[in-house]
Coordinates of C-alpha atoms and ligand atoms in Angstrom, one line a residue:
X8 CA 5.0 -19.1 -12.6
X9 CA 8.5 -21.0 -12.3
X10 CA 10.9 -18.9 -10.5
X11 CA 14.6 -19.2 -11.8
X12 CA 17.4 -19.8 -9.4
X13 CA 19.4 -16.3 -9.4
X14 CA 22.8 -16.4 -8.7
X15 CA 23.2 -12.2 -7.7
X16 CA 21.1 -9.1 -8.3
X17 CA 22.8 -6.4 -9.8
X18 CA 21.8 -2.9 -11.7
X19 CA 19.5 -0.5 -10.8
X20 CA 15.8 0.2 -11.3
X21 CA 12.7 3.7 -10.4
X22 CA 10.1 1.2 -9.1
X23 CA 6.7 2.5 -9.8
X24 CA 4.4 5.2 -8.7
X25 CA 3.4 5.1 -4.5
X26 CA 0.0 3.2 -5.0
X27 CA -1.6 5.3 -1.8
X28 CA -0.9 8.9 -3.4
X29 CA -2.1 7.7 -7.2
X30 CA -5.5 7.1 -5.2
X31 CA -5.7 10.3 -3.7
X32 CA -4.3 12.4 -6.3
X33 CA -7.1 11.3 -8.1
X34 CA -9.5 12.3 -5.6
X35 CA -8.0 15.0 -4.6
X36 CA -8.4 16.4 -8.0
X37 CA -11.6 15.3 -8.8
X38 CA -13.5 17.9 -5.7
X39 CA -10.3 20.4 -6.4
X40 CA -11.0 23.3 -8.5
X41 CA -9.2 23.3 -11.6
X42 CA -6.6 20.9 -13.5
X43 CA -4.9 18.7 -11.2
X44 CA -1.8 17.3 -13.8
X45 CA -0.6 14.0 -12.4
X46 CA 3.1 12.3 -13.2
X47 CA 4.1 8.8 -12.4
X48 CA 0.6 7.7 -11.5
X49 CA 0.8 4.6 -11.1
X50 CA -1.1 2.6 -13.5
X51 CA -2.2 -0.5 -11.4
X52 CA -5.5 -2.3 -11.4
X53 CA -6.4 -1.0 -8.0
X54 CA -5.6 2.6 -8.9
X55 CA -7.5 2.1 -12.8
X56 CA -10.3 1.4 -10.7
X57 CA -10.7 5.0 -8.9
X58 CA -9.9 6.6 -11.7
X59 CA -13.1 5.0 -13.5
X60 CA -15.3 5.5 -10.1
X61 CA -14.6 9.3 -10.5
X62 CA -15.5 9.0 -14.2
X63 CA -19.0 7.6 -13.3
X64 CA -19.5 10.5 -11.5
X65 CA -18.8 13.1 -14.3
X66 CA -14.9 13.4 -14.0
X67 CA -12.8 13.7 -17.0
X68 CA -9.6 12.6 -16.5
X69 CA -7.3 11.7 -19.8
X70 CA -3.8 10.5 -20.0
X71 CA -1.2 12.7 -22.0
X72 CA 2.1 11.6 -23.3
X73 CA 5.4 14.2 -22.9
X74 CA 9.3 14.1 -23.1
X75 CA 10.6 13.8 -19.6
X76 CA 13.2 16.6 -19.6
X77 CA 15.7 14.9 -17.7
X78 CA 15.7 11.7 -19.2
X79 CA 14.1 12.6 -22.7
X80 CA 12.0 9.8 -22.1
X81 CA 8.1 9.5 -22.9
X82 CA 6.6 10.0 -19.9
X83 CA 2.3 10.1 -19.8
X84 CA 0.7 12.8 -17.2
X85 CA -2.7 12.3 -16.3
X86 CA -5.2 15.6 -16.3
X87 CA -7.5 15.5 -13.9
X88 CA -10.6 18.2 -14.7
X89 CA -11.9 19.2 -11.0
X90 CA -15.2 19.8 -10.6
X91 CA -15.0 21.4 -7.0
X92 CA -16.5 20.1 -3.6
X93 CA -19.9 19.9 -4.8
X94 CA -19.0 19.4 -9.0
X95 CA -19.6 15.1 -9.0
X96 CA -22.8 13.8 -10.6
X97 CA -25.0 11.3 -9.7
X98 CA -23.2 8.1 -10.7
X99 CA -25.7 5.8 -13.1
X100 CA -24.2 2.6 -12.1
X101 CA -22.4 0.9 -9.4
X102 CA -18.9 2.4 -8.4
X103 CA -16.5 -0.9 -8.6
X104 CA -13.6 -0.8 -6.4
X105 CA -12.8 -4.3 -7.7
X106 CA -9.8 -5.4 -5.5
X107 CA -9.2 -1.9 -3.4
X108 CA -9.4 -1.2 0.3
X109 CA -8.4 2.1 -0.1
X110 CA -10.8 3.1 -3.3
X111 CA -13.8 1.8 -1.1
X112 CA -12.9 3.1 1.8
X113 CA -11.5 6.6 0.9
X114 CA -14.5 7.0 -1.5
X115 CA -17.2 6.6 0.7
X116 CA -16.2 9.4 3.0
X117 CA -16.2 11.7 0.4
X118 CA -19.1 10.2 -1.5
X119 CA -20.9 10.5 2.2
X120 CA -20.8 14.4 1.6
X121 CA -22.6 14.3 -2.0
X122 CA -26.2 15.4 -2.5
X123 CA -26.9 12.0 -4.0
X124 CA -27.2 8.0 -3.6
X125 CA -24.2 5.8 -4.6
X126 CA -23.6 2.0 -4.6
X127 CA -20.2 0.6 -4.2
X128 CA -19.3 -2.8 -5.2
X129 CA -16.1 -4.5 -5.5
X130 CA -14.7 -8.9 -6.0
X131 CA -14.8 -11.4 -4.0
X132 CA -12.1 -10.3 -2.2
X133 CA -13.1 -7.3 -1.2
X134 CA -16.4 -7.9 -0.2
X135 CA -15.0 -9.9 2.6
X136 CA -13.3 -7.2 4.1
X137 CA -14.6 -4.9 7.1
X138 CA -16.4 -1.7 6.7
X139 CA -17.8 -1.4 10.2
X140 CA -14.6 0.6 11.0
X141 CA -16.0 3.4 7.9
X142 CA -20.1 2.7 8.2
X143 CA -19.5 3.7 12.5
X144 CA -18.0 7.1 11.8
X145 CA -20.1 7.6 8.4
X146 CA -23.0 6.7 10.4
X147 CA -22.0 9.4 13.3
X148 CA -21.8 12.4 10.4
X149 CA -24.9 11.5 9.8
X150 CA -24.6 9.8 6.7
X151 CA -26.9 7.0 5.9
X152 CA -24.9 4.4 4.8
X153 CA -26.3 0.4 4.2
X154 CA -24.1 -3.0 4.0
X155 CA -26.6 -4.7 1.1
X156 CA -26.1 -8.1 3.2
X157 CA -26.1 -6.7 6.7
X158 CA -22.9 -8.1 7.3
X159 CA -20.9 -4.9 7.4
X160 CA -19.2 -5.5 4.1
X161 CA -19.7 -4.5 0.4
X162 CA -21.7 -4.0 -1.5
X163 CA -22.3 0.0 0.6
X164 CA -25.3 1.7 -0.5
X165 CA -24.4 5.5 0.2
X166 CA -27.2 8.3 0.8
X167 CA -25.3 11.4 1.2
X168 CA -25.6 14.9 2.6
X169 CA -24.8 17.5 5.0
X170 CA -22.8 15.4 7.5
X171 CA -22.3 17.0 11.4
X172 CA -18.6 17.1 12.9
X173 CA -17.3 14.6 15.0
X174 CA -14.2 13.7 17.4
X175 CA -13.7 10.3 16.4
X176 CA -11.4 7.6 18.4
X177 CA -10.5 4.7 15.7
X178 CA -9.3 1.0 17.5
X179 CA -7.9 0.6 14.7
X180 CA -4.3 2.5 13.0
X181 CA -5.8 2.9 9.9
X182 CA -4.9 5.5 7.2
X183 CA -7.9 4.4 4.8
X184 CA -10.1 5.2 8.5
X185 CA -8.4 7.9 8.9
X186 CA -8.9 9.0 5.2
X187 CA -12.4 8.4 5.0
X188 CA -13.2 10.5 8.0
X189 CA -11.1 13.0 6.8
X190 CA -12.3 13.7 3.6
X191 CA -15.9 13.6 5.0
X192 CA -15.0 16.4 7.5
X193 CA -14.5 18.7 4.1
X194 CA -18.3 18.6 4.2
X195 CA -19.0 18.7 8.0
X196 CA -20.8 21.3 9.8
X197 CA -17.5 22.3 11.5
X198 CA -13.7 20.6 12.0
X199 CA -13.4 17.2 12.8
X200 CA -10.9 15.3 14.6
X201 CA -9.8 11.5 14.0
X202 CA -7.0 9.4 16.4
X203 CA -5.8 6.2 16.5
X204 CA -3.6 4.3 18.4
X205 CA -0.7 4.8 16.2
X206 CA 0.4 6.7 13.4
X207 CA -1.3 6.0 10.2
X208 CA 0.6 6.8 6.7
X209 CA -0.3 10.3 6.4
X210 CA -0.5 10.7 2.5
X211 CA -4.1 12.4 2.6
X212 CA -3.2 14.8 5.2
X213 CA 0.2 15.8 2.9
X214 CA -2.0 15.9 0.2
X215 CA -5.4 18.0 1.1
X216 CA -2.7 20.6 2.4
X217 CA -1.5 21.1 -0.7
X218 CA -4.2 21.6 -2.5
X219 CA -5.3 23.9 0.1
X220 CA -7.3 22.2 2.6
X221 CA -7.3 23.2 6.2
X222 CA -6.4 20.1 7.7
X223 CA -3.5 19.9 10.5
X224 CA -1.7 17.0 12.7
X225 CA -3.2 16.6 16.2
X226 CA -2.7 15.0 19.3
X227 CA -5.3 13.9 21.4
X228 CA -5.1 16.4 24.3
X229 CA -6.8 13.5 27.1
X230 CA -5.2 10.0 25.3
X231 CA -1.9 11.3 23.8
X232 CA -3.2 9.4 20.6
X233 CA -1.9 10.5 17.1
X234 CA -4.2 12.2 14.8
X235 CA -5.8 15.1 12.9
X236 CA -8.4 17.8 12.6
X237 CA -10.0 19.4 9.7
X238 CA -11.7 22.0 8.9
X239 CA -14.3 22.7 6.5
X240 CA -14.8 26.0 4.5
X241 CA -12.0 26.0 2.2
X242 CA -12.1 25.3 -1.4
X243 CA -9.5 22.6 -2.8
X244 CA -7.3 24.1 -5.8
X245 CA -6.5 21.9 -8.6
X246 CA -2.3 21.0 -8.3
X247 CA 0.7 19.9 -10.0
X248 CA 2.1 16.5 -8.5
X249 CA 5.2 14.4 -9.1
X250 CA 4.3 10.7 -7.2
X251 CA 7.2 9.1 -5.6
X252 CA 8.0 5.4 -5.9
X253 CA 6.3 2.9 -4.0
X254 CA 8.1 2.0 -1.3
X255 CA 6.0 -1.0 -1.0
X256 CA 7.2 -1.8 -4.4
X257 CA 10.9 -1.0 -3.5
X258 CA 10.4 -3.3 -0.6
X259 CA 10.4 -6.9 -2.7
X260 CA 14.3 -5.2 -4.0
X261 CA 15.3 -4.3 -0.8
X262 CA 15.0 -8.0 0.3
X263 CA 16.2 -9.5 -2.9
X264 CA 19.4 -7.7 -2.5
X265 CA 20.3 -8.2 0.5
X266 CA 19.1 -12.2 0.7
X267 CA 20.5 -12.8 -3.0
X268 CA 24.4 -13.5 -3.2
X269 CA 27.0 -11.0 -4.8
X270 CA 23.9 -8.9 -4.9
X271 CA 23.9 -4.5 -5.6
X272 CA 21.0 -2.5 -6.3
X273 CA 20.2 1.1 -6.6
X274 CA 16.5 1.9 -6.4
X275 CA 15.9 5.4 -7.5
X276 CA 13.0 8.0 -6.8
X277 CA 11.5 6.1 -3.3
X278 CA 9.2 7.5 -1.1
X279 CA 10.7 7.6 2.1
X280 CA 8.0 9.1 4.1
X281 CA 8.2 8.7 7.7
X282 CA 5.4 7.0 8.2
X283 CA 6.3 4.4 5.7
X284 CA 9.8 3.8 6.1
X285 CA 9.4 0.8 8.4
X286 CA 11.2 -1.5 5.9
X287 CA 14.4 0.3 6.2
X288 CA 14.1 0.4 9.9
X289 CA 13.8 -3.3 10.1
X290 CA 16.2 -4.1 6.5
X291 CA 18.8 -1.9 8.9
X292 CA 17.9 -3.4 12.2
X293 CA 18.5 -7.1 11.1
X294 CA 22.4 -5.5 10.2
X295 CA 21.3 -4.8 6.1
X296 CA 23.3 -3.2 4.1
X297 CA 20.8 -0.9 3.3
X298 CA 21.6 3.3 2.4
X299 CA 19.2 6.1 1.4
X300 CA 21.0 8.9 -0.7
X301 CA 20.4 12.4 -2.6
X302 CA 17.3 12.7 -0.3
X303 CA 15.1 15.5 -1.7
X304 CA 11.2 16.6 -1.3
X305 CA 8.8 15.8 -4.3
X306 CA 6.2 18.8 -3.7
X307 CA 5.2 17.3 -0.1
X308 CA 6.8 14.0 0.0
X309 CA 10.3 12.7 1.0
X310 CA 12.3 10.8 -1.7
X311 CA 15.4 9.2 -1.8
X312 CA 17.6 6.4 -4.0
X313 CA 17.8 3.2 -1.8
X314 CA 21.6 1.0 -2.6
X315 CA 21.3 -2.2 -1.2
X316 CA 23.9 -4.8 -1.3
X317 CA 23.9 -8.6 -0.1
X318 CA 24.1 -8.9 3.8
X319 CA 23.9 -11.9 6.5
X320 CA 21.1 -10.6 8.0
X321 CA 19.7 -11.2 11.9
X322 CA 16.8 -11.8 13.7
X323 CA 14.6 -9.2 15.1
X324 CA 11.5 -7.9 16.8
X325 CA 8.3 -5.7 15.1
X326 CA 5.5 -4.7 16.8
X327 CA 3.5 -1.8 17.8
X328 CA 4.1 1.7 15.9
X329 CA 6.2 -0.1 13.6
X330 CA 3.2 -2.2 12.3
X331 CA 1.6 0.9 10.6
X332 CA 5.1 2.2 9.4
X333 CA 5.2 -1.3 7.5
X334 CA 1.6 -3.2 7.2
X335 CA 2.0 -4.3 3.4
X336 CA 6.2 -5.4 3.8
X337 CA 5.3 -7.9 6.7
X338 CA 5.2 -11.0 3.7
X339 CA 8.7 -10.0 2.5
X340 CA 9.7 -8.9 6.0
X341 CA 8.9 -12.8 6.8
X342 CA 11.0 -14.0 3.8
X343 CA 13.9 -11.9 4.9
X344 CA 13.1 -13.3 8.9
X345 CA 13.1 -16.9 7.3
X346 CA 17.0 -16.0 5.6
X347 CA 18.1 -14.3 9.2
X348 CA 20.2 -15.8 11.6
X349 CA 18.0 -15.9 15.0
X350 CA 14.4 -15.7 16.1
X351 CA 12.3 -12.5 14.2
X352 CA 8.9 -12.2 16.4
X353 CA 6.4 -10.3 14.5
X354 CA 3.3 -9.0 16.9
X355 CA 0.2 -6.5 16.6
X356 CA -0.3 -7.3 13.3
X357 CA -3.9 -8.5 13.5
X358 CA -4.9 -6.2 10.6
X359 CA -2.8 -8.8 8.2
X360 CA -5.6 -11.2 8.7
X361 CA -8.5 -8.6 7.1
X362 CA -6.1 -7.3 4.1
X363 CA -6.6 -8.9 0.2
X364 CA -6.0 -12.3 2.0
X365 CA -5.7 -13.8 5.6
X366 CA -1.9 -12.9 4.8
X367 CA -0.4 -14.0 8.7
X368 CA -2.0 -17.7 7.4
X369 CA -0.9 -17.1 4.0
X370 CA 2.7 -16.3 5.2
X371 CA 3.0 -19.0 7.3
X372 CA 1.4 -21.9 5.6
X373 CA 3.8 -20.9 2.6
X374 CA 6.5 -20.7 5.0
X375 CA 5.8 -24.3 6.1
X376 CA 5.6 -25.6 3.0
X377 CA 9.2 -24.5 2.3
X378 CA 10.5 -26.2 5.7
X379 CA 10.2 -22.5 7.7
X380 CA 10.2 -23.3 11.6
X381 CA 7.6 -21.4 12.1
X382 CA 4.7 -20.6 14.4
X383 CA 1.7 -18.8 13.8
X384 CA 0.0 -16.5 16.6
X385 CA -3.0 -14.5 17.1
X386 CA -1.7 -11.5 15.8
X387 CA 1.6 -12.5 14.6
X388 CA 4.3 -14.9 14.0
X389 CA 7.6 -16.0 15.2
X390 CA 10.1 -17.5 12.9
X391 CA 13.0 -19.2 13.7
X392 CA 15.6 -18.1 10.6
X393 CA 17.9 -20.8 8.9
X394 CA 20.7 -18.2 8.5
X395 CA 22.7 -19.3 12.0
X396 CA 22.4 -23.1 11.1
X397 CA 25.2 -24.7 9.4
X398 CA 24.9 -25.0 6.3
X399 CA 24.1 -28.4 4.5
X400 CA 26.9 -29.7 1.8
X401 CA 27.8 -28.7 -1.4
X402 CA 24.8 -26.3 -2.8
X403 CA 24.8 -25.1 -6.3
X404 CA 25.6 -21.3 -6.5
X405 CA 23.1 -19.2 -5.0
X406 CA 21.5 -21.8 -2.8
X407 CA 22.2 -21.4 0.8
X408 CA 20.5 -24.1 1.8
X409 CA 17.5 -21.2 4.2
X410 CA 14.4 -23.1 2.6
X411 CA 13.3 -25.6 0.1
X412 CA 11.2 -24.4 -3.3
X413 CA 7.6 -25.6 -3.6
X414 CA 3.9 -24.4 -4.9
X415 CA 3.0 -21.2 -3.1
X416 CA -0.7 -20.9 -3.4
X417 CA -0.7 -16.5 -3.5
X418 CA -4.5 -16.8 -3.0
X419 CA -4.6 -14.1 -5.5
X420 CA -3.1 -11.7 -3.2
X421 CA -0.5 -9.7 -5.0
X422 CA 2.2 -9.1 -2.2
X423 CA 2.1 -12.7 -1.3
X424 CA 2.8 -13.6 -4.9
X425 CA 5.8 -11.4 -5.0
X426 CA 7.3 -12.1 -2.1
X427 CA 7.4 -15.4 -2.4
X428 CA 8.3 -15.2 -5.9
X429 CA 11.5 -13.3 -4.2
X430 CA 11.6 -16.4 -1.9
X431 CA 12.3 -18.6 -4.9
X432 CA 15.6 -16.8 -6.1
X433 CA 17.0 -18.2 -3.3
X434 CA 15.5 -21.9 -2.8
X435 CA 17.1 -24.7 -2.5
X436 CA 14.7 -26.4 -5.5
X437 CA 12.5 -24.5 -8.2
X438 CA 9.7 -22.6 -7.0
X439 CA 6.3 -22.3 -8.7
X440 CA 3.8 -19.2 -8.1
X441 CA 0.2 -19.6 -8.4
X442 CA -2.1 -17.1 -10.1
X443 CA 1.1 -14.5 -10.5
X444 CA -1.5 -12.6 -12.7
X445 CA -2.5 -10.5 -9.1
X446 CA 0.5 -8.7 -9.4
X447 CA -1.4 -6.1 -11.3
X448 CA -3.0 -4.8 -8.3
X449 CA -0.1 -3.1 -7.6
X450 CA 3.0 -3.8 -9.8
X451 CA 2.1 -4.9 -13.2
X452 CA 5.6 -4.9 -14.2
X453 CA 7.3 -6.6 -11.2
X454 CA 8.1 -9.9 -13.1
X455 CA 9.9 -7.6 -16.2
X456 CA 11.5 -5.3 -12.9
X457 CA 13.1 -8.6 -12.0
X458 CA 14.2 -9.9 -14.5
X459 CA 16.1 -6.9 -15.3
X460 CA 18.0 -7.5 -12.2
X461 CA 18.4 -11.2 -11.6
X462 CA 21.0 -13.0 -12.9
X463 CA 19.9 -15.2 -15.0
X464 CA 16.0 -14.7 -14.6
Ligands
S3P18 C1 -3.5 2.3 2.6 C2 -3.4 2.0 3.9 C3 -3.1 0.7 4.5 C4 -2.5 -0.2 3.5 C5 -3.1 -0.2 2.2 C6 -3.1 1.2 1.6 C7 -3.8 3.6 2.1 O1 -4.3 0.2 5.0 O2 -2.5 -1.6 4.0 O3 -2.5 -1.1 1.3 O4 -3.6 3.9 0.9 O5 -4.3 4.4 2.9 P1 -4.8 0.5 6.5 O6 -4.5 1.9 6.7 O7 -6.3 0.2 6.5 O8 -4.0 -0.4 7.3

């Protein structure tokens, strides 16, 4: 896709439903008791795909159309008809998580507590991505759980059944770890415990409470490590749940409005959960002009509008519990870094290199392409930002001379593909976006989204 030139961002948008809470509202409803009723799911590839997993194994769920009463708009609500704990069937054919970490990896723990055998496949993609880190604690429940090729990855064959309790220590920050172990535990022997080294998002835990799970935070008593226990026994209860907007989403606006000129934006509806909000810690710590208003709860979850206008943004440094508070914003984070006056030094971010692509090579190679001073590291990336540097002569409006356009291969992975599709409002010469059709995974209406704000688009 050609990206136009955009000489400011103005108007405001509700960016689309939080991708990690339309996956577990599903599955949440699915072993609940009951009619979960689901508005602003998020109707993404990656989210269709639960949604028919749970249908293979006997779950109806249907989508409903109703006036919003505030806006009087058409608004659909997806009815979720729980089965209970024990309630899924047998699934006849392969479960296909087609692009999704989180479907694979959130589904096998609770397909590790079923009575029967499951097989979970997914593209090309996905079957190179790790599932050591879910098959070790799976495997420590008790669960009998097969990588077809040996090698760890998809396709999983699944023989579940009573699982035992465990106290599990993860290497790795992980909420989809975290996830899977938890939703095993609901059909452990007794609770289970789950740490990391940081805090994960904590959707599922938000989540199983409200449906009325036993599940509580906890901190590792010997290693300080953040966590939480759950325990078994209680039924889930079929809910009502509102899903805020994606902050991940918001994130791609956030940037655009404060790297594109005479830029203002209001955002409305986003989640700003705390373990999410890392964007707005960083959009504020590189001097954005970034404000949360009218913050209110939707059922469990913190939401706010976002107003972002255009700022001269500075260097800065990310690392360590920050990572987790931010994994899926580091490719715009490095687009706003590559606008900044200054160094940004971007470190313990390993996990970017086992995500839908290599996306710390993705990011940079791109970034070189576009004449980026960059370097790449082991777990991170330092980029030296064009903002400081003087500016070279007379630039057509809206080019500010940070980086030059080019092809951005997006390797198929969606939040490479918008973030440098954000990239291009701002380059110096036109940039073109491969494969721009990935954006489905998580935003099939980011292009339309921008294009209502850009100026011309
Ligand atoms: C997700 C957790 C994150 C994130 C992914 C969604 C989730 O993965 O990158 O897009 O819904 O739990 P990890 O927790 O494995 O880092």
């Amino acid at each position: 896709m050609k990206i136009p030139i955009a000489t400011s961002l103005r108007g405001e948008l509700s960016v689309p439903g939080d991708k990690s809470i339309s996956h577990r509202s599903v599955m949440l409803g699915a072993i609940a008791e009951g009619i979960t009723e689901v508005r602003g799911f998020l109707k993404s590839a990656d989210c269709l795909a639960t949604i028919e997993c749970f249908r293979h194994m006997g779950i109806e769920i249907d989508e409903i159309k109703e006036e919003n009463r505030y806006t009087g708009l058409q608004e659909s609500v997806l009815i979720i008809h729980g089965q209970g704990l024990h309630g899924l069937r047998e699934p006849l054919e392969a479960l296909d998580a087609m692009n999704s970490g989180t479907t694979v990896r959130l589904l096998s723990g609770i397909l590790a507590g079923q009575s029967f055998h499951s097989y979970i496949k997914g593209d090309s993609s996905l079957q190179k991505r790790p599932m050591k880190r879910i098959i070790d604690p799976l495997t420590q429940m008790g669960c009998r759980i097969e990588s077809e090729y040996e090698n760890n990855c998809l396709p999983l064959e699944i023989y579940g059944g009573k699982l035992r309790a465990i106290h599990y220590s993860s290497s790795v920050a992980s909420a989809q770890v975290k996830s899977c172990v938890l939703l095993a535990g609901l059909y452990a022997d007794g609770p289970t415990t789950f740490f990391e080294p940081y805090p994960s998002r904590n959707h599922t835990e938000l989540m199983l409470a409200a449906f009325g799970g036993n599940v509580k935070a906890k901190v590792d008593p010997l290693t300080m490590q953040p966590g939480a226990i759950i325990y078994p026994g209680t039924a889930l209860r079929g809910q009502k749940l509102r899903i805020p907007g994606d902050i991940s989403s918001a994130a791609y606006f956030i940037a655009a409005g404060l790297i594109v000129p005479r830029s203002e934006i209001i955002l409305r509806g986003v989640g700003i959960n705390e373990t999410r909000d890392g964007i707005l810690r960083v959009a504020k710590a590189m001097g954005g002009n970034v404000i949360t208003r009218n913050v209110r709860m939707e059922g469990r979850e913190p939401v706010a509008d976002i107003i972002v206008k255009t700022s001269k943004l500075k260097g800065t440094n990310i690392g360590g519990a920050l990572i987790p508070a931010l994994i899926d914003e580091i490719p715009i984070i490095a687009i706003m870094a590559a606008c900044a006056e200054g160094d940004t030094e971007i470190y313990d971010a390993g996990e970017l290199r086992v995500k839908e692509s290599d996306r710390l090579s993705a990011i940079v190679e791109n970034l070189k392409n576009m004449d980026v001073d960059v370097e790449e590291t082991e777990d991170g990336m330092i980029i030296h930002g064009a903002g400081g540097k003087k500016k070279r002569a007379r630039r057509a409006p809206g080019r500010l001379g940070y980086f030059k356009g080019t092809v951005v291969d997006s390797l198929g992975d969606h939040r490479i593909a918008m973030a440098f599709s954000i990239a291009g409002l701002i380059s110096d010469t036109q940039m073109i976006v491969k494969d721009t059709e990935c954006v489905s995974v998580s935003y099939p209406a980011f292009y339309r989204d921008l294009a209502k704000l850009a100026n011309p688009f």
